[in-house]
Amino acid sequence: MIKDFSLKEIVYSGEVFRWNEVSENNFIGICNHKVYRLREGEDIVDPFLISYFDLDTDYSKIKDELKKDPVLNKAINVCPGLRIVKQDLWETILSFIISQNNNIPRIKKLIESISKEYGEFLEDGYYDIPDPNTLAKLDVKDLMDLKFGYRAEYIIESAKRYIELGYDKEIDPKLKFINDARDNNMTLIEYLMTFKGIGPKVANCIALFSLHDIKAFPIDTWVKKVMNTLYGIEINDVKAMENYAKNNFKEYSGIAQQYLFYYIRDK
DNA sequence: AGCCAGGACAAGT
DNA sequence: ACTTGTCATGGC
């Protein structure tokens, strides 16, 4: 039993899309070009998964700090086992481009369909996420046929850019990405937003759920709702919400955001 | 029928 | 630098 860790809470938290509860407390997830089968509460020994689920980080101190905020105290008690995953960079870019103006069940459906159509077969009806080289060669119509709508162009353009910048050839694309952002004198968010189809919200999600920039603070409709109803900030005042997070949640803004996101959707 | 969903873009002030 | 209309799709 790992402390401060619940597979179920992570799977239902909207930060991953390729994990499913296939039967009570049994989960199947696709990542790292493999199919993983895990049970809630079981010990995690696989080195990749230990890193992926951020199990080397002690969340108890972070939670204690955030619990000083009464709203977060309630939220954390609803999802005490939530953690910030470290997902593959390209998968996260693709996933969160798809996520825009969309809902979680349909996001998952679209990711499954693009994987089945263009990803490598793994086993037993499970397919890997398609690599950027495959997607860069597609026509917009190919993805329109799969019902991606206006996101089709964003996916293909971002795949091309990902390749042009050479991330597909990197053993550690995240490290190069972070270095490139710094070399261009840009924040991670700013650099991510140079990709077509990546705006402020999606950039913050990629920074948080892949690059592990835990001060990132993605503001979607749910976070707007929570910041409005529970913190009294004007519903569309994104700037005020960013400032509130920066001043109050500080370097743990992303983690706070994830507790709040889970909490407001759970109600 | 209209609104909502882990929004972004382009054109217009 | 901020506001507005538009963009596909499907569930409710």
Short mmCIF file of C-alpha atoms (C1' of nucleotides) in Angstrom, two decimals:
data_model
loop_
_atom_site.label_atom_id
_atom_site.label_comp_id
_atom_site.label_asym_id
_atom_site.label_seq_id
_atom_site.Cartn_x
_atom_site.Cartn_y
_atom_site.Cartn_z
CA MET A 1 0.00 0.00 0.00
CA ILE A 2 1.60 3.21 -1.18
CA LYS A 3 0.96 6.36 0.80
CA ASP A 4 -0.94 9.24 -0.81
CA PHE A 5 -1.60 7.23 -3.97
CA SER A 6 -4.86 6.13 -5.53
CA LEU A 7 -4.86 4.75 -9.05
CA LYS A 8 -8.61 5.24 -9.19
CA GLU A 9 -8.40 8.91 -8.33
CA ILE A 10 -5.71 9.51 -10.93
CA VAL A 11 -7.62 7.61 -13.60
CA TYR A 12 -10.77 9.65 -12.93
CA SER A 13 -8.90 12.93 -12.57
CA GLY A 14 -8.77 13.94 -16.24
CA GLU A 15 -5.00 14.03 -16.46
CA VAL A 16 -4.73 10.66 -18.20
CA PHE A 17 -6.99 9.35 -20.96
CA ARG A 18 -5.68 5.87 -21.73
CA TRP A 19 -6.37 4.24 -18.36
CA ASN A 20 -9.68 2.54 -17.67
CA GLU A 21 -11.27 0.70 -14.79
CA VAL A 22 -12.21 -2.50 -16.58
CA SER A 23 -13.79 -4.08 -13.51
CA GLU A 24 -14.08 -3.07 -9.88
CA ASN A 25 -10.60 -1.81 -8.83
CA ASN A 26 -8.90 -3.36 -11.86
CA PHE A 27 -7.27 -1.00 -14.31
CA ILE A 28 -5.71 -1.29 -17.74
CA GLY A 29 -3.54 1.48 -19.07
CA ILE A 30 -1.48 2.05 -22.19
CA CYS A 31 1.76 3.98 -21.85
CA ASN A 32 5.45 3.45 -22.43
CA HIS A 33 4.52 1.42 -25.56
CA LYS A 34 3.04 -1.26 -23.32
CA VAL A 35 -0.21 -2.42 -21.82
CA TYR A 36 -0.21 -2.29 -18.02
CA ARG A 37 -2.66 -4.10 -15.78
CA LEU A 38 -2.89 -2.85 -12.21
CA ARG A 39 -5.16 -3.26 -9.24
CA GLU A 40 -6.07 -0.46 -6.85
CA GLY A 41 -3.96 -0.71 -3.72
CA GLU A 42 -1.29 -3.01 -5.14
CA ASP A 43 2.36 -2.13 -4.73
CA ILE A 44 4.02 -0.56 -7.75
CA VAL A 45 7.49 -1.98 -8.41
CA ASP A 46 7.98 -1.26 -12.12
CA PRO A 47 10.59 1.54 -12.35
CA PHE A 48 8.81 3.22 -15.25
CA LEU A 49 5.52 3.34 -13.37
CA ILE A 50 7.18 4.63 -10.21
CA SER A 51 8.39 7.61 -12.20
CA TYR A 52 5.17 7.88 -14.26
CA PHE A 53 3.00 8.10 -11.15
CA ASP A 54 5.53 10.35 -9.39
CA LEU A 55 5.79 7.90 -6.50
CA ASP A 56 9.19 9.15 -5.36
CA THR A 57 7.67 12.46 -4.35
CA ASP A 58 6.40 12.89 -0.80
CA TYR A 59 2.95 14.45 -1.16
CA SER A 60 2.21 14.61 2.56
CA LYS A 61 4.13 17.85 3.05
CA ILE A 62 2.59 19.39 -0.04
CA LYS A 63 -0.88 18.42 1.17
CA ASP A 64 -0.25 19.80 4.65
CA GLU A 65 0.83 23.09 3.14
CA LEU A 66 -2.18 23.31 0.82
CA LYS A 67 -4.61 22.22 3.54
CA LYS A 68 -4.12 25.54 5.27
CA ASP A 69 -6.59 26.75 2.67
CA PRO A 70 -10.05 25.63 3.90
CA VAL A 71 -11.38 24.97 0.39
CA LEU A 72 -8.38 22.84 -0.48
CA ASN A 73 -8.66 21.05 2.82
CA LYS A 74 -12.08 19.80 1.78
CA ALA A 75 -10.94 19.03 -1.76
CA ILE A 76 -7.90 17.04 -0.64
CA ASN A 77 -10.07 14.92 1.65
CA VAL A 78 -12.10 13.88 -1.41
CA CYS A 79 -9.05 12.79 -3.45
CA PRO A 80 -6.14 12.29 -1.04
CA GLY A 81 -4.39 9.87 -3.41
CA LEU A 82 -4.19 12.18 -6.39
CA ARG A 83 -0.76 12.73 -7.90
CA ILE A 84 0.62 14.57 -10.91
CA VAL A 85 1.69 12.06 -13.55
CA LYS A 86 4.68 12.40 -15.86
CA GLN A 87 3.38 11.44 -19.27
CA ASP A 88 5.15 11.17 -22.60
CA LEU A 89 5.56 14.60 -24.20
CA TRP A 90 4.09 13.82 -27.61
CA GLU A 91 1.19 11.85 -26.16
CA THR A 92 0.38 14.77 -23.88
CA ILE A 93 0.57 17.32 -26.69
CA LEU A 94 -1.73 15.18 -28.83
CA SER A 95 -4.13 14.40 -25.99
CA PHE A 96 -4.61 17.95 -24.84
CA ILE A 97 -4.95 19.39 -28.34
CA ILE A 98 -7.82 16.93 -28.67
CA SER A 99 -9.18 17.97 -25.28
CA GLN A 100 -10.01 21.54 -26.25
CA ASN A 101 -13.70 22.46 -26.11
CA ASN A 102 -14.47 18.78 -25.61
CA ASN A 103 -15.57 16.44 -22.83
CA ILE A 104 -13.59 13.65 -21.22
CA PRO A 105 -15.54 10.62 -22.55
CA ARG A 106 -15.28 11.94 -26.11
CA ILE A 107 -11.60 12.86 -25.67
CA LYS A 108 -10.94 9.26 -24.68
CA LYS A 109 -12.93 7.95 -27.65
CA LEU A 110 -11.00 10.12 -30.10
CA ILE A 111 -7.63 9.10 -28.66
CA GLU A 112 -8.63 5.43 -28.92
CA SER A 113 -9.78 5.86 -32.51
CA ILE A 114 -6.63 7.65 -33.69
CA SER A 115 -4.53 4.99 -31.92
CA LYS A 116 -6.42 2.11 -33.47
CA GLU A 117 -6.20 3.70 -36.91
CA TYR A 118 -2.61 4.97 -36.86
CA GLY A 119 -0.86 3.51 -33.82
CA GLU A 120 1.13 0.30 -33.61
CA PHE A 121 -0.64 -2.84 -32.49
CA LEU A 122 0.46 -3.86 -29.00
CA GLU A 123 -1.69 -6.80 -27.92
CA ASP A 124 -5.22 -7.97 -27.47
CA GLY A 125 -6.95 -5.08 -29.25
CA TYR A 126 -4.75 -2.42 -27.68
CA TYR A 127 -2.81 0.03 -29.81
CA ASP A 128 0.00 2.44 -29.01
CA ILE A 129 -0.46 6.18 -29.36
CA PRO A 130 0.46 7.12 -32.96
CA ASP A 131 3.89 8.67 -33.36
CA PRO A 132 4.29 12.19 -34.77
CA ASN A 133 5.96 10.95 -37.97
CA THR A 134 2.88 8.96 -38.89
CA LEU A 135 0.50 11.79 -38.12
CA ALA A 136 2.61 14.42 -39.90
CA LYS A 137 2.08 12.58 -43.19
CA LEU A 138 -1.70 12.61 -42.92
CA ASP A 139 -4.14 14.80 -44.75
CA VAL A 140 -6.57 16.91 -42.73
CA LYS A 141 -9.36 14.92 -44.31
CA ASP A 142 -8.01 11.68 -42.79
CA LEU A 143 -8.66 13.02 -39.31
CA MET A 144 -11.88 14.76 -40.27
CA ASP A 145 -13.14 11.33 -41.28
CA LEU A 146 -12.41 10.21 -37.73
CA LYS A 147 -14.53 13.15 -36.46
CA PHE A 148 -11.70 15.26 -35.09
CA GLY A 149 -13.31 18.41 -36.44
CA TYR A 150 -11.20 21.56 -36.44
CA ARG A 151 -8.63 19.83 -34.23
CA ALA A 152 -7.48 17.79 -37.24
CA GLU A 153 -5.36 20.63 -38.61
CA TYR A 154 -3.88 21.40 -35.18
CA ILE A 155 -2.78 17.79 -34.71
CA ILE A 156 -1.06 17.53 -38.07
CA GLU A 157 0.61 20.94 -37.80
CA SER A 158 1.86 20.20 -34.30
CA ALA A 159 3.18 16.80 -35.39
CA LYS A 160 5.13 18.48 -38.20
CA ARG A 161 6.56 21.07 -35.84
CA TYR A 162 7.48 18.42 -33.27
CA ILE A 163 9.51 16.67 -35.97
CA GLU A 164 11.00 19.85 -37.43
CA LEU A 165 12.35 20.73 -34.02
CA GLY A 166 13.79 17.24 -33.73
CA TYR A 167 11.98 15.98 -30.65
CA ASP A 168 11.05 12.71 -32.34
CA LYS A 169 14.74 11.77 -32.47
CA GLU A 170 15.49 12.56 -28.83
CA ILE A 171 15.86 9.94 -26.14
CA ASP A 172 14.73 12.59 -23.68
CA PRO A 173 12.53 15.02 -25.63
CA LYS A 174 11.36 16.72 -22.43
CA LEU A 175 14.88 17.76 -21.53
CA LYS A 176 15.51 19.20 -24.98
CA PHE A 177 12.16 20.95 -24.86
CA ILE A 178 12.97 22.61 -21.54
CA ASN A 179 16.41 23.61 -22.81
CA ASP A 180 15.01 25.00 -26.06
CA ALA A 181 12.46 27.08 -24.20
CA ARG A 182 15.21 28.55 -22.05
CA ASP A 183 17.49 29.14 -25.05
CA ASN A 184 14.67 31.06 -26.73
CA ASN A 185 14.27 33.10 -23.57
CA MET A 186 10.71 31.85 -23.18
CA THR A 187 8.75 30.20 -20.40
CA LEU A 188 7.57 26.64 -21.02
CA ILE A 189 4.05 27.96 -21.50
CA GLU A 190 5.16 30.55 -24.05
CA TYR A 191 7.23 28.01 -25.95
CA LEU A 192 4.40 25.47 -26.00
CA MET A 193 2.08 28.13 -27.37
CA THR A 194 4.26 28.50 -30.47
CA PHE A 195 2.63 25.23 -31.60
CA LYS A 196 -0.55 25.72 -33.61
CA GLY A 197 -3.54 24.55 -31.60
CA ILE A 198 -1.82 25.01 -28.25
CA GLY A 199 -3.22 27.98 -26.35
CA PRO A 200 -2.84 28.98 -22.70
CA LYS A 201 -4.96 26.23 -21.21
CA VAL A 202 -3.54 23.34 -23.23
CA ALA A 203 0.00 24.65 -22.70
CA ASN A 204 -0.50 24.63 -18.95
CA CYS A 205 -1.80 21.04 -19.11
CA ILE A 206 1.22 19.85 -21.08
CA ALA A 207 3.59 21.71 -18.75
CA LEU A 208 1.89 20.11 -15.76
CA PHE A 209 1.08 16.56 -16.87
CA SER A 210 4.19 15.88 -18.93
CA LEU A 211 6.98 18.32 -18.13
CA HIS A 212 6.08 18.23 -14.44
CA ASP A 213 6.08 21.99 -14.08
CA ILE A 214 3.95 21.79 -10.95
CA LYS A 215 3.44 25.53 -10.69
CA ALA A 216 1.45 25.45 -13.97
CA PHE A 217 -2.22 26.28 -13.45
CA PRO A 218 -4.56 25.16 -16.26
CA ILE A 219 -7.80 27.11 -16.22
CA ASP A 220 -10.68 25.36 -17.97
CA THR A 221 -14.44 25.72 -17.51
CA TRP A 222 -14.35 23.60 -14.33
CA VAL A 223 -11.54 25.53 -12.71
CA LYS A 224 -13.36 28.75 -13.61
CA LYS A 225 -16.40 27.31 -11.88
CA VAL A 226 -14.49 26.40 -8.74
CA MET A 227 -12.60 29.70 -8.58
CA ASN A 228 -15.89 31.54 -9.00
CA THR A 229 -18.12 29.63 -6.61
CA LEU A 230 -15.57 28.75 -3.91
CA TYR A 231 -13.17 31.70 -4.11
CA GLY A 232 -15.51 34.43 -5.33
CA ILE A 233 -13.50 35.44 -8.39
CA GLU A 234 -15.40 36.79 -11.40
CA ILE A 235 -16.25 33.84 -13.68
CA ASN A 236 -14.23 34.90 -16.74
CA ASP A 237 -11.42 36.78 -15.00
CA VAL A 238 -8.64 34.35 -15.89
CA LYS A 239 -5.98 36.89 -14.97
CA ALA A 240 -7.32 37.22 -11.44
CA MET A 241 -7.43 33.42 -11.13
CA GLU A 242 -3.81 33.11 -12.27
CA ASN A 243 -2.78 35.74 -9.77
CA TYR A 244 -4.72 34.09 -6.97
CA ALA A 245 -2.99 30.79 -7.64
CA LYS A 246 0.42 32.40 -7.89
CA ASN A 247 -0.02 34.26 -4.60
CA ASN A 248 -1.73 31.52 -2.61
CA PHE A 249 -0.93 28.09 -4.07
CA LYS A 250 2.53 29.25 -5.22
CA GLU A 251 4.89 26.55 -6.46
CA TYR A 252 2.17 23.92 -5.94
CA SER A 253 -0.49 25.65 -8.06
CA GLY A 254 -0.76 22.73 -10.45
CA ILE A 255 -1.33 20.22 -7.68
CA ALA A 256 -3.87 22.50 -6.02
CA GLN A 257 -5.62 22.90 -9.34
CA GLN A 258 -5.88 19.14 -9.74
CA TYR A 259 -7.45 18.66 -6.29
CA LEU A 260 -9.93 21.42 -7.09
CA PHE A 261 -10.72 20.02 -10.53
CA TYR A 262 -11.48 16.60 -9.05
CA TYR A 263 -13.47 18.11 -6.19
CA ILE A 264 -15.80 20.28 -8.32
CA ARG A 265 -16.44 17.48 -10.82
CA ASP A 266 -17.08 14.95 -8.05
CA LYS A 267 -20.01 16.95 -6.70
"C1'" DA B 1 -33.30 24.11 -29.98
"C1'" DG B 2 -29.76 25.61 -27.56
"C1'" DC B 3 -26.01 24.87 -24.29
"C1'" DC B 4 -21.98 22.62 -22.69
"C1'" DA B 5 -17.46 20.17 -22.89
"C1'" DG B 6 -10.00 20.18 -19.54
"C1'" DG B 7 -10.29 26.25 -26.03
"C1'" DA B 8 -7.70 28.30 -29.89
"C1'" DC B 9 -7.48 31.40 -33.63
"C1'" DA B 10 -8.15 35.48 -36.38
"C1'" DA B 11 -10.01 39.76 -36.98
"C1'" DG B 12 -11.50 43.66 -35.03
"C1'" DT B 13 -11.19 47.44 -31.54
"C1'" DA C 1 -3.64 44.37 -24.80
"C1'" DC C 2 -8.52 43.08 -24.63
"C1'" DT C 3 -13.13 41.50 -26.94
"C1'" DT C 4 -15.88 38.90 -30.24
"C1'" DG C 5 -17.30 35.48 -33.75
"C1'" DT C 6 -16.15 31.14 -35.54
"C1'" DC C 7 -14.63 26.68 -35.60
"C1'" DA C 8 -16.63 20.36 -35.52
"C1'" DT C 9 -18.69 17.03 -32.77
"C1'" DG C 10 -21.88 14.63 -29.66
"C1'" DG C 11 -24.57 14.32 -25.30
"C1'" DC C 12 -28.10 16.20 -22.83
#
